[in-house]
CSV table of C-alpha atoms in Angstrom, one decimal:
chain,number,residue,atom,x,y,z
A,30,UNK,CA,-88.6,-53.6,-60.3
A,31,UNK,CA,-90.7,-55.2,-63.1
A,32,UNK,CA,-89.1,-58.3,-65.1
A,33,UNK,CA,-89.9,-58.2,-68.6
A,34,UNK,CA,-87.5,-61.0,-69.5
A,35,UNK,CA,-88.6,-63.8,-71.8
A,36,UNK,CA,-88.7,-67.6,-71.3
A,37,UNK,CA,-85.3,-69.3,-71.0
A,38,UNK,CA,-86.2,-72.0,-73.1
A,39,UNK,CA,-84.7,-71.7,-76.6
A,40,UNK,CA,-87.4,-70.2,-78.9
A,41,UNK,CA,-89.8,-69.3,-76.7
A,42,UNK,CA,-90.6,-65.6,-76.5
A,43,UNK,CA,-93.3,-65.7,-73.6
A,44,UNK,CA,-92.9,-63.5,-70.8
A,45,UNK,CA,-91.1,-65.2,-67.5
A,46,UNK,CA,-93.6,-66.4,-65.2
A,47,UNK,CA,-93.6,-64.8,-61.7
A,48,UNK,CA,-89.9,-64.3,-61.0
A,49,UNK,CA,-88.9,-67.8,-62.5
A,50,UNK,CA,-86.4,-68.2,-65.3
A,51,UNK,CA,-89.1,-69.6,-67.8
A,52,UNK,CA,-92.9,-69.2,-68.9
A,53,UNK,CA,-95.7,-71.2,-67.3
A,54,UNK,CA,-95.7,-73.7,-70.0
A,55,UNK,CA,-92.1,-74.1,-69.9
A,56,UNK,CA,-91.4,-74.3,-65.8
A,57,UNK,CA,-90.3,-77.5,-64.6
A,58,UNK,CA,-92.7,-77.9,-61.6
A,59,UNK,CA,-95.7,-75.1,-61.8
A,60,UNK,CA,-98.0,-76.6,-59.5
A,61,UNK,CA,-95.4,-76.8,-56.6
A,62,UNK,CA,-93.9,-73.4,-58.0
A,63,UNK,CA,-97.3,-71.6,-57.7
A,64,UNK,CA,-97.8,-73.2,-54.0
A,65,UNK,CA,-94.7,-71.9,-52.8
A,66,UNK,CA,-95.6,-68.4,-54.3
A,67,UNK,CA,-99.3,-68.5,-52.8
A,68,UNK,CA,-97.7,-69.5,-49.2
A,69,UNK,CA,-95.2,-66.8,-49.5
A,70,UNK,CA,-97.9,-64.4,-49.9
A,71,UNK,CA,-99.9,-65.6,-47.2
A,72,UNK,CA,-97.0,-65.7,-44.8
A,73,UNK,CA,-95.7,-62.5,-45.8
A,74,UNK,CA,-97.0,-60.3,-42.9
A,75,UNK,CA,-99.2,-58.7,-45.2
A,76,UNK,CA,-96.7,-56.5,-47.2
A,77,UNK,CA,-95.4,-57.4,-50.4
A,78,UNK,CA,-92.8,-55.1,-52.2
A,79,UNK,CA,-91.5,-55.7,-56.0
A,80,UNK,CA,-92.8,-59.4,-56.2
A,81,UNK,CA,-93.7,-60.8,-59.6
A,82,UNK,CA,-96.7,-62.7,-59.4
A,83,UNK,CA,-98.0,-62.5,-62.7
A,84,UNK,CA,-100.1,-65.3,-64.3
A,85,UNK,CA,-100.9,-66.8,-60.8
A,86,UNK,CA,-104.0,-68.2,-59.7
A,87,UNK,CA,-105.2,-67.7,-56.3
A,88,UNK,CA,-109.0,-68.7,-54.9
A,89,UNK,CA,-110.4,-68.4,-51.4
A,90,UNK,CA,-107.8,-66.5,-50.2
A,91,UNK,CA,-107.9,-63.6,-47.6
A,92,UNK,CA,-105.8,-60.9,-48.5
A,93,UNK,CA,-107.6,-57.9,-46.5
A,94,UNK,CA,-105.3,-55.1,-45.3
A,95,UNK,CA,-102.5,-56.7,-47.7
A,96,UNK,CA,-99.9,-53.8,-48.6
A,97,UNK,CA,-98.7,-54.2,-52.2
A,98,UNK,CA,-96.0,-52.1,-53.6
A,99,UNK,CA,-94.3,-52.3,-57.3
A,100,UNK,CA,-95.9,-55.7,-57.6
A,101,UNK,CA,-96.7,-57.5,-61.0
A,102,UNK,CA,-100.0,-59.5,-61.1
A,103,UNK,CA,-100.4,-59.6,-64.8
A,104,UNK,CA,-102.7,-62.2,-66.2
A,105,UNK,CA,-103.4,-63.3,-62.8
A,106,UNK,CA,-107.0,-65.1,-62.1
A,107,UNK,CA,-108.2,-64.5,-58.8
A,108,UNK,CA,-111.4,-66.4,-57.6
A,109,UNK,CA,-113.1,-65.7,-54.1
A,110,UNK,CA,-110.4,-63.4,-52.9
A,111,UNK,CA,-110.9,-60.8,-50.4
A,112,UNK,CA,-108.8,-57.8,-51.2
A,113,UNK,CA,-110.8,-55.7,-48.8
A,114,UNK,CA,-108.9,-52.7,-47.6
A,115,UNK,CA,-105.9,-53.7,-49.4
A,116,UNK,CA,-103.3,-50.9,-50.6
A,117,UNK,CA,-101.8,-51.3,-54.2
A,118,UNK,CA,-99.0,-48.7,-55.0
A,119,UNK,CA,-97.5,-48.7,-58.5
A,120,UNK,CA,-98.6,-52.1,-59.0
A,121,UNK,CA,-99.5,-54.0,-62.4
A,122,UNK,CA,-103.0,-55.6,-62.1
A,123,UNK,CA,-103.4,-55.4,-66.1
A,124,UNK,CA,-105.2,-58.5,-67.9
A,125,UNK,CA,-106.0,-59.9,-64.7
A,126,UNK,CA,-109.5,-62.0,-64.0
A,127,UNK,CA,-111.2,-61.4,-60.8
A,128,UNK,CA,-114.4,-63.5,-60.1
A,129,UNK,CA,-116.6,-62.9,-57.0
A,130,UNK,CA,-113.4,-60.9,-55.2
A,131,UNK,CA,-114.0,-57.8,-52.8
A,132,UNK,CA,-112.0,-55.0,-53.2
A,133,UNK,CA,-114.3,-52.8,-51.0
A,134,UNK,CA,-112.3,-50.0,-49.2
A,135,UNK,CA,-108.9,-50.7,-51.1
A,136,UNK,CA,-106.8,-48.2,-52.1
A,137,UNK,CA,-105.0,-48.0,-55.7
A,138,UNK,CA,-102.4,-45.4,-56.4
A,139,UNK,CA,-100.7,-45.0,-60.0
A,140,UNK,CA,-101.8,-48.8,-60.8
A,141,UNK,CA,-102.1,-50.2,-64.3
A,142,UNK,CA,-105.3,-52.1,-64.3
A,143,UNK,CA,-106.1,-51.9,-68.2
A,144,UNK,CA,-107.7,-54.7,-70.0
A,145,UNK,CA,-108.9,-56.9,-66.4
A,146,UNK,CA,-112.2,-58.4,-66.0
A,147,UNK,CA,-113.7,-56.9,-63.1
A,148,UNK,CA,-117.4,-57.9,-64.1
A,149,UNK,CA,-119.6,-57.6,-60.9
A,150,UNK,CA,-116.5,-56.6,-58.6
A,151,UNK,CA,-117.3,-54.5,-55.7
A,152,UNK,CA,-115.2,-51.5,-55.2
A,153,UNK,CA,-117.4,-49.6,-52.6
A,154,UNK,CA,-115.7,-47.0,-50.7
A,155,UNK,CA,-112.4,-47.4,-52.4
A,156,UNK,CA,-109.7,-44.5,-53.0
A,157,UNK,CA,-108.7,-45.5,-56.6
A,158,UNK,CA,-106.4,-42.6,-57.6
A,159,UNK,CA,-104.5,-42.3,-61.1
A,160,UNK,CA,-105.4,-45.5,-62.0
A,161,UNK,CA,-105.2,-46.8,-65.5
A,162,UNK,CA,-108.8,-48.9,-65.9
A,163,UNK,CA,-108.8,-48.3,-69.7
A,164,UNK,CA,-110.3,-51.3,-71.8
A,165,UNK,CA,-111.8,-53.0,-68.4
A,166,UNK,CA,-114.8,-55.2,-68.6
A,167,UNK,CA,-116.4,-53.7,-65.5
A,168,UNK,CA,-120.4,-54.5,-66.1
A,169,UNK,CA,-122.2,-54.7,-63.0
A,170,UNK,CA,-119.1,-53.5,-61.1
A,171,UNK,CA,-119.9,-51.3,-58.0
A,172,UNK,CA,-117.5,-48.1,-57.2
A,173,UNK,CA,-120.1,-46.2,-54.9
A,174,UNK,CA,-118.5,-43.9,-52.5
A,175,UNK,CA,-115.2,-44.2,-54.0
A,176,UNK,CA,-112.6,-41.4,-54.9
A,177,UNK,CA,-111.6,-42.0,-58.6
A,178,UNK,CA,-109.4,-38.9,-59.2
A,179,UNK,CA,-107.6,-38.6,-62.3
A,180,UNK,CA,-108.2,-42.4,-63.2
A,181,UNK,CA,-109.3,-43.4,-66.9
A,182,UNK,CA,-111.7,-45.6,-68.0
A,183,UNK,CA,-111.3,-45.1,-71.7
A,184,UNK,CA,-112.9,-48.0,-74.1
A,185,UNK,CA,-114.1,-49.6,-70.7
A,186,UNK,CA,-117.5,-51.7,-70.8
A,187,UNK,CA,-119.4,-50.4,-67.6
A,188,UNK,CA,-122.8,-51.3,-68.6
A,189,UNK,CA,-125.1,-51.3,-65.4
A,190,UNK,CA,-121.9,-50.4,-63.3
A,191,UNK,CA,-122.5,-48.3,-60.3
A,192,UNK,CA,-120.8,-44.9,-59.5
A,193,UNK,CA,-123.3,-43.4,-57.0
A,194,UNK,CA,-121.9,-40.4,-54.8
A,195,UNK,CA,-118.1,-40.7,-56.3
A,196,UNK,CA,-115.4,-38.1,-56.9
A,197,UNK,CA,-115.0,-38.3,-60.6
A,198,UNK,CA,-112.6,-35.0,-61.0
A,199,UNK,CA,-110.4,-35.9,-63.6
A,200,UNK,CA,-112.1,-39.1,-64.7
A,201,UNK,CA,-112.1,-39.9,-68.4
A,202,UNK,CA,-114.8,-42.2,-69.9
A,203,UNK,CA,-114.3,-41.7,-73.4
A,204,UNK,CA,-115.5,-44.3,-75.8
A,205,UNK,CA,-116.8,-46.3,-72.6
A,206,UNK,CA,-119.7,-48.2,-72.9
A,207,UNK,CA,-122.2,-46.9,-70.2
A,208,UNK,CA,-125.6,-48.6,-70.5
A,209,UNK,CA,-127.5,-48.2,-67.4
A,210,UNK,CA,-124.3,-46.9,-65.8
A,211,UNK,CA,-125.4,-45.3,-62.6
A,212,UNK,CA,-123.8,-41.6,-61.6
A,213,UNK,CA,-126.1,-40.4,-59.1
A,214,UNK,CA,-124.8,-38.1,-56.7
A,215,UNK,CA,-121.2,-38.0,-58.2
A,216,UNK,CA,-119.5,-34.9,-59.8
A,217,UNK,CA,-118.2,-34.0,-63.0
A,218,UNK,CA,-116.3,-36.0,-65.3
A,219,UNK,CA,-115.4,-36.6,-69.1
A,220,UNK,CA,-117.2,-38.2,-71.6
A,221,UNK,CA,-115.9,-37.9,-75.3
A,222,UNK,CA,-117.7,-40.3,-77.3
A,223,UNK,CA,-118.9,-43.1,-74.9
A,224,UNK,CA,-122.3,-44.5,-75.6
A,225,UNK,CA,-124.4,-43.6,-72.5
A,226,UNK,CA,-128.4,-44.2,-72.4
B,10,UNK,CA,-83.1,-51.0,-60.1
B,11,UNK,CA,-85.6,-49.7,-58.1
B,12,UNK,CA,-88.3,-47.2,-59.3
B,13,UNK,CA,-90.5,-45.3,-57.1
B,14,UNK,CA,-93.4,-42.9,-58.3
B,15,UNK,CA,-94.9,-39.7,-56.9
B,16,UNK,CA,-98.1,-38.4,-57.9
B,17,UNK,CA,-98.5,-34.8,-56.7
B,18,UNK,CA,-102.2,-34.4,-57.6
B,19,UNK,CA,-101.4,-32.8,-61.0
B,20,UNK,CA,-98.5,-34.4,-61.9
B,21,UNK,CA,-96.1,-37.5,-61.6
B,22,UNK,CA,-92.4,-37.5,-60.6
B,23,UNK,CA,-90.4,-40.7,-60.7
B,24,UNK,CA,-87.2,-41.6,-58.8
B,25,UNK,CA,-84.8,-44.4,-60.0
B,26,UNK,CA,-81.7,-45.9,-58.5
B,27,UNK,CA,-80.3,-48.8,-57.3
B,28,UNK,CA,-81.9,-51.3,-54.7
B,29,UNK,CA,-79.8,-50.3,-52.0
B,30,UNK,CA,-79.9,-46.6,-52.4
B,31,UNK,CA,-77.3,-44.2,-53.2
B,32,UNK,CA,-77.2,-42.1,-56.3
B,33,UNK,CA,-80.5,-41.8,-58.1
B,34,UNK,CA,-82.4,-39.9,-60.9
B,35,UNK,CA,-85.5,-37.5,-60.3
B,36,UNK,CA,-87.5,-37.5,-63.5
B,37,UNK,CA,-89.9,-34.5,-63.7
B,38,UNK,CA,-89.5,-33.1,-60.4
B,39,UNK,CA,-92.9,-31.3,-59.5
B,40,UNK,CA,-93.5,-30.6,-55.9
B,41,UNK,CA,-90.6,-31.4,-53.7
B,42,UNK,CA,-92.5,-31.7,-50.6
B,43,UNK,CA,-92.3,-33.7,-47.6
B,44,UNK,CA,-94.0,-36.8,-49.1
B,45,UNK,CA,-91.6,-36.6,-52.1
B,46,UNK,CA,-88.5,-35.9,-49.6
B,47,UNK,CA,-89.6,-38.7,-47.2
B,48,UNK,CA,-89.9,-41.3,-50.2
B,49,UNK,CA,-86.4,-40.3,-51.3
B,50,UNK,CA,-84.9,-40.5,-47.8
B,51,UNK,CA,-86.7,-43.8,-46.7
B,52,UNK,CA,-85.0,-45.4,-49.7
B,53,UNK,CA,-81.5,-43.7,-48.7
B,54,UNK,CA,-81.5,-42.0,-52.0
B,55,UNK,CA,-79.1,-39.2,-52.9
B,56,UNK,CA,-80.9,-37.4,-55.9
B,57,UNK,CA,-77.9,-36.3,-58.5
B,58,UNK,CA,-79.7,-36.1,-61.4
B,59,UNK,CA,-83.0,-34.2,-62.6
B,60,UNK,CA,-84.2,-35.7,-65.8
B,61,UNK,CA,-86.6,-33.0,-67.6
B,62,UNK,CA,-89.0,-34.5,-70.3
B,63,UNK,CA,-90.3,-30.9,-71.0
B,64,UNK,CA,-90.3,-27.6,-69.8
B,65,UNK,CA,-93.0,-26.2,-67.5
B,66,UNK,CA,-93.4,-23.8,-64.9
B,67,UNK,CA,-94.1,-26.3,-62.1
B,68,UNK,CA,-90.6,-28.2,-63.0
B,69,UNK,CA,-88.9,-24.9,-62.7
B,70,UNK,CA,-90.2,-24.5,-59.1
B,71,UNK,CA,-89.6,-28.1,-58.6
B,72,UNK,CA,-85.7,-27.7,-59.4
B,73,UNK,CA,-85.4,-24.5,-57.4
B,74,UNK,CA,-86.1,-26.4,-54.3
B,75,UNK,CA,-84.4,-29.5,-55.3
B,76,UNK,CA,-81.0,-27.3,-56.0
B,77,UNK,CA,-81.2,-26.2,-52.4
B,78,UNK,CA,-81.1,-29.7,-50.8
B,79,UNK,CA,-79.1,-31.8,-53.6
B,80,UNK,CA,-76.3,-31.3,-55.9
B,81,UNK,CA,-77.7,-32.0,-59.2
B,82,UNK,CA,-77.0,-32.4,-62.5
B,83,UNK,CA,-80.0,-31.3,-64.8
B,84,UNK,CA,-80.6,-33.2,-68.3
B,85,UNK,CA,-83.0,-32.4,-70.8
B,86,UNK,CA,-83.5,-31.1,-74.6
B,87,UNK,CA,-82.8,-27.4,-73.4
B,88,UNK,CA,-79.6,-25.7,-72.7
B,89,UNK,CA,-81.3,-23.8,-70.0
B,90,UNK,CA,-84.5,-24.3,-67.9
B,91,UNK,CA,-85.6,-21.4,-66.1
B,92,UNK,CA,-82.5,-19.9,-64.2
B,93,UNK,CA,-80.7,-23.0,-64.5
B,94,UNK,CA,-78.1,-24.8,-67.1
B,95,UNK,CA,-79.3,-27.9,-68.3
B,96,UNK,CA,-77.3,-30.5,-70.0
B,97,UNK,CA,-78.5,-30.9,-73.8
B,98,UNK,CA,-79.5,-34.2,-74.3
B,99,UNK,CA,-79.9,-34.7,-78.4
B,100,UNK,CA,-82.2,-37.1,-79.6
B,101,UNK,CA,-80.8,-40.5,-80.1
B,102,UNK,CA,-78.3,-39.8,-77.6
B,103,UNK,CA,-77.1,-42.4,-74.9
B,104,UNK,CA,-76.3,-40.7,-71.4
B,105,UNK,CA,-74.9,-42.2,-68.4
B,106,UNK,CA,-76.2,-40.2,-65.0
B,107,UNK,CA,-76.2,-41.5,-61.4
B,108,UNK,CA,-74.7,-44.8,-62.4
B,109,UNK,CA,-77.9,-45.5,-64.9
B,110,UNK,CA,-77.9,-45.6,-68.9
B,111,UNK,CA,-80.4,-43.4,-70.4
B,112,UNK,CA,-81.4,-43.3,-74.0
B,113,UNK,CA,-83.2,-40.5,-75.6
B,114,UNK,CA,-86.1,-41.4,-78.2
B,115,UNK,CA,-86.4,-40.1,-81.8
B,116,UNK,CA,-89.2,-38.0,-82.1
B,117,UNK,CA,-87.8,-34.8,-83.0
B,118,UNK,CA,-90.1,-33.1,-85.4
B,119,UNK,CA,-92.8,-33.3,-82.8
B,120,UNK,CA,-90.8,-32.9,-79.4
B,121,UNK,CA,-89.0,-29.9,-80.3
B,122,UNK,CA,-86.8,-29.3,-77.2
B,123,UNK,CA,-89.0,-31.9,-75.1
B,124,UNK,CA,-87.6,-35.6,-74.9
B,125,UNK,CA,-88.9,-39.1,-74.1
B,126,UNK,CA,-86.3,-41.0,-72.0
B,127,UNK,CA,-85.8,-44.7,-71.8
B,128,UNK,CA,-84.2,-46.5,-69.1
B,129,UNK,CA,-84.1,-50.1,-69.5
B,130,UNK,CA,-87.8,-51.1,-69.8
B,131,UNK,CA,-89.1,-47.7,-68.5
B,132,UNK,CA,-90.3,-45.0,-70.8
B,133,UNK,CA,-90.6,-41.8,-69.4
B,134,UNK,CA,-93.0,-40.1,-72.1
B,135,UNK,CA,-93.6,-36.6,-70.7
B,136,UNK,CA,-96.7,-35.3,-72.0
B,137,UNK,CA,-96.5,-37.0,-75.7
B,138,UNK,CA,-98.0,-40.2,-74.5
B,139,UNK,CA,-100.0,-41.2,-71.5
B,140,UNK,CA,-103.0,-43.8,-70.8
B,141,UNK,CA,-105.5,-43.4,-73.7
B,142,UNK,CA,-104.1,-40.1,-74.7
B,143,UNK,CA,-101.5,-38.6,-77.2
B,144,UNK,CA,-99.9,-34.9,-77.1
B,145,UNK,CA,-103.1,-32.5,-77.6
B,146,UNK,CA,-101.2,-29.3,-78.7
B,147,UNK,CA,-100.2,-30.8,-82.4
B,148,UNK,CA,-102.5,-29.4,-84.9
B,149,UNK,CA,-105.0,-31.7,-86.1
B,150,UNK,CA,-103.7,-32.0,-89.8
B,151,UNK,CA,-100.3,-33.2,-88.4
B,152,UNK,CA,-101.8,-35.8,-85.9
B,153,UNK,CA,-101.8,-38.6,-88.2
B,154,UNK,CA,-98.3,-38.2,-88.7
B,155,UNK,CA,-97.4,-37.9,-85.3
B,156,UNK,CA,-99.5,-41.1,-84.6
B,157,UNK,CA,-97.5,-42.9,-87.4
B,158,UNK,CA,-94.4,-41.7,-85.9
B,159,UNK,CA,-95.2,-42.7,-82.5
B,160,UNK,CA,-96.1,-46.5,-83.6
B,161,UNK,CA,-92.9,-46.4,-85.8
B,162,UNK,CA,-90.2,-45.3,-83.0
B,163,UNK,CA,-91.9,-46.2,-79.9
B,164,UNK,CA,-94.9,-48.7,-79.7
B,165,UNK,CA,-92.5,-51.1,-82.3
B,166,UNK,CA,-89.6,-51.0,-79.4
B,167,UNK,CA,-91.4,-53.6,-77.3
B,168,UNK,CA,-95.1,-54.3,-75.9
B,169,UNK,CA,-93.4,-54.9,-72.4
B,170,UNK,CA,-92.2,-51.3,-72.0
B,171,UNK,CA,-93.8,-49.2,-69.3
B,172,UNK,CA,-95.1,-46.0,-70.0
B,173,UNK,CA,-94.7,-43.2,-67.2
B,174,UNK,CA,-96.3,-40.0,-68.5
B,175,UNK,CA,-95.9,-36.6,-66.3
B,176,UNK,CA,-99.6,-36.5,-66.1
B,177,UNK,CA,-102.3,-39.2,-65.8
B,178,UNK,CA,-102.0,-42.8,-65.0
B,179,UNK,CA,-99.4,-45.2,-66.2
B,180,UNK,CA,-99.5,-47.5,-68.8
B,181,UNK,CA,-98.0,-50.1,-70.8
B,182,UNK,CA,-97.2,-50.1,-74.8
B,183,UNK,CA,-99.6,-53.3,-75.1
B,184,UNK,CA,-102.5,-51.4,-73.2
B,185,UNK,CA,-101.9,-48.5,-75.6
B,186,UNK,CA,-102.0,-50.7,-78.7
B,187,UNK,CA,-105.1,-51.9,-77.6
B,188,UNK,CA,-107.3,-49.2,-75.8
B,189,UNK,CA,-105.5,-46.2,-76.9
B,190,UNK,CA,-108.3,-44.7,-79.5
B,191,UNK,CA,-105.4,-43.1,-81.4
B,192,UNK,CA,-104.0,-46.7,-82.3
B,193,UNK,CA,-107.3,-48.1,-83.4
B,194,UNK,CA,-107.8,-48.4,-87.0
B,195,UNK,CA,-110.9,-45.9,-86.9
B,196,UNK,CA,-108.8,-43.7,-84.7
B,197,UNK,CA,-111.9,-42.2,-83.1
B,198,UNK,CA,-111.7,-38.9,-80.8
B,199,UNK,CA,-108.0,-39.4,-81.1
B,200,UNK,CA,-105.2,-37.2,-79.8
B,201,UNK,CA,-107.4,-34.9,-77.8
B,202,UNK,CA,-107.8,-34.6,-74.2
B,203,UNK,CA,-111.4,-34.8,-73.2
B,204,UNK,CA,-113.6,-31.8,-74.6
B,205,UNK,CA,-116.9,-32.5,-73.0
B,206,UNK,CA,-117.5,-32.1,-69.5
B,207,UNK,CA,-120.7,-33.6,-67.9
């Protein structure tokens, strides 16, 4: 299960890094350790269960069709990674940074993605059920043709994002910034005080 | 310890047990359907405890089916739930069930017979706290007191805790402190479930 231990270095209260015993700063060999983690991901027959990959930096990798269950990616940085058709079940994707990544056709169920940066990210045709997207940066993100049932985007920044032809039943955009956000052909959603122009 | 979760479409149920299976706890039993049963069986779990955060008709239905399949002990803030006897969990109590230590958190004034259970770094908050929301049945004039109490008694434990509500997406204390409108200085639109349907 998710490990929230703190660094073994005396006086350091940072969280342990990616299943190790210390934080990234106090790790004896972070470069080799991260290399080992990445090779394990790629060789893992497209299924990862219960892995802590928090704070990992991953670029130019194909993780299409991967199946992630109970994995923790908190604070990870993904650059040019394809998660097309990947599945995330009960994963922690909070505070991650996503640059030029593709999540189209992906499935997320009961995932925590709060505070993450998904600016300009493509989620087209995804099934994102019961996902906590509160506080995300999602300007220019594309969610077209997605099922977002019971997900929440409270206090998110979604300016110029696209939600065309989506299922937005039980979706909450309270306090979200929604300038030029496109909801064409989508069904009802909740909005308490979000700004919508 | 292993945590499993099941979203029925209306609410969340959770299973906690050891990594290699055996006795396990089912939190907030909703629909005990083929999917949930499959999840329990696939992980070699034997549900021996039902932990109920608050009384709801759907949990009574869930318990009825659960009792037919498993020999369970029910733990809640009630003496009885529906037709079933429940072991009473007082606020602040520490209980052991299915080989797992459980703590009930103290928000007595607000929860009445409802309970928030803590198991390790997991908080089963029922309907009192979920991603961006807090309990909506509290009268507006008392809301500030409730928020203060949650901040004092729950948010202060650790930012690392996972919030596992009965309805809505999961969260963390850290995320709630930053994004839940109720815990922001201006407390805008706080503590209400969405009321504007577009």
